[in-house]
Amino acid sequence: MSSEGFLKEMQTIGEKFLLKLQKLPKADPVEIVSFCVVLLFIVTVLVLMIIACSCCCYSCCSCDGRPDRRRRNIQVRPTAH
């Protein structure tokens, strides 16, 4: 998909979302609840992705951006008898 096609698709989705928001005050209660559930699901997925990315980044790097040297792999060697 080209960038122009992607931008056009995003614009179409945005227009549909705006139209849905404009019709929401006149909608049935069931439609309002279902819209809120879908919106809550999208927000939850985005928040979980941000948390996962930040935890992954934090485990690889410390807060100042340098790698954490304490997490090196240590090879275990057998003891001699």
Short mmCIF file of C-alpha atoms in Angstrom, two decimals:
data_model
loop_
_atom_site.label_atom_id
_atom_site.label_comp_id
_atom_site.label_asym_id
_atom_site.label_seq_id
_atom_site.Cartn_x
_atom_site.Cartn_y
_atom_site.Cartn_z
CA MET A 1 0.00 0.00 0.00
CA SER A 2 1.43 3.36 -0.97
CA SER A 3 1.64 6.28 1.41
CA GLU A 4 -1.05 8.14 -0.54
CA GLY A 5 -3.41 5.18 -0.26
CA PHE A 6 -2.67 4.87 3.44
CA LEU A 7 -3.33 8.57 4.04
CA LYS A 8 -6.57 8.37 2.06
CA GLU A 9 -7.68 5.35 4.09
CA MET A 10 -6.85 7.12 7.37
CA GLN A 11 -8.80 10.18 6.23
CA THR A 12 -11.80 7.99 5.38
CA ILE A 13 -11.67 6.30 8.79
CA GLY A 14 -11.39 9.68 10.50
CA GLU A 15 -14.39 11.03 8.62
CA LYS A 16 -16.47 7.97 9.55
CA PHE A 17 -15.42 8.34 13.18
CA LEU A 18 -16.34 12.04 13.19
CA LEU A 19 -19.72 11.29 11.61
CA LYS A 20 -20.35 8.63 14.25
CA LEU A 21 -19.48 11.10 17.02
CA GLN A 22 -21.84 13.69 15.55
CA LYS A 23 -24.72 11.18 15.47
CA LEU A 24 -24.00 9.81 18.96
CA PRO A 25 -26.24 12.20 20.99
CA LYS A 26 -29.30 11.07 18.96
CA ALA A 27 -28.40 7.37 19.01
CA ASP A 28 -30.06 4.52 20.89
CA PRO A 29 -28.61 3.62 24.30
CA VAL A 30 -27.43 0.27 22.95
CA GLU A 31 -25.48 2.00 20.19
CA ILE A 32 -23.93 4.42 22.67
CA VAL A 33 -22.83 1.58 24.95
CA SER A 34 -21.41 -0.46 22.07
CA PHE A 35 -19.50 2.58 20.80
CA CYS A 36 -18.06 3.17 24.27
CA VAL A 37 -17.04 -0.49 24.57
CA VAL A 38 -15.23 -0.39 21.23
CA LEU A 39 -13.55 2.88 22.17
CA LEU A 40 -12.50 1.46 25.54
CA PHE A 41 -11.05 -1.62 23.83
CA ILE A 42 -8.98 0.52 21.45
CA VAL A 43 -7.68 2.70 24.28
CA THR A 44 -6.83 -0.38 26.37
CA VAL A 45 -4.85 -1.96 23.53
CA LEU A 46 -2.91 1.27 22.95
CA VAL A 47 -2.12 1.66 26.67
CA LEU A 48 -0.98 -1.96 26.94
CA MET A 49 1.27 -1.52 23.89
CA ILE A 50 2.84 1.58 25.44
CA ILE A 51 3.40 -0.26 28.73
CA ALA A 52 4.91 -3.28 26.96
CA CYS A 53 7.24 -1.12 24.88
CA SER A 54 8.35 0.91 27.89
CA CYS A 55 8.98 -2.23 29.98
CA CYS A 56 10.96 -3.81 27.16
CA CYS A 57 13.02 -0.68 26.69
CA TYR A 58 13.57 -0.33 30.44
CA SER A 59 14.80 -3.92 30.75
CA CYS A 60 17.37 -3.36 27.99
CA CYS A 61 18.49 0.13 29.00
CA SER A 62 18.59 2.06 32.20
CA CYS A 63 16.85 5.42 32.49
CA ASP A 64 19.81 7.38 31.10
CA GLY A 65 19.89 5.31 27.90
CA ARG A 66 23.01 3.26 28.65
CA PRO A 67 22.84 -0.53 28.68
CA ASP A 68 22.61 -2.20 32.07
CA ARG A 69 25.95 -3.97 32.62
CA ARG A 70 24.68 -6.04 35.57
CA ARG A 71 22.47 -8.18 33.35
CA ARG A 72 25.30 -9.93 31.46
CA ASN A 73 25.01 -13.64 30.83
CA ILE A 74 27.35 -15.67 33.04
CA GLN A 75 28.53 -19.05 31.84
CA VAL A 76 28.41 -21.80 34.44
CA ARG A 77 31.28 -24.28 34.30
CA PRO A 78 31.28 -27.73 35.89
CA THR A 79 33.30 -28.15 39.06
CA ALA A 80 36.35 -30.43 39.07
CA HIS A 81 36.34 -33.43 41.42
#
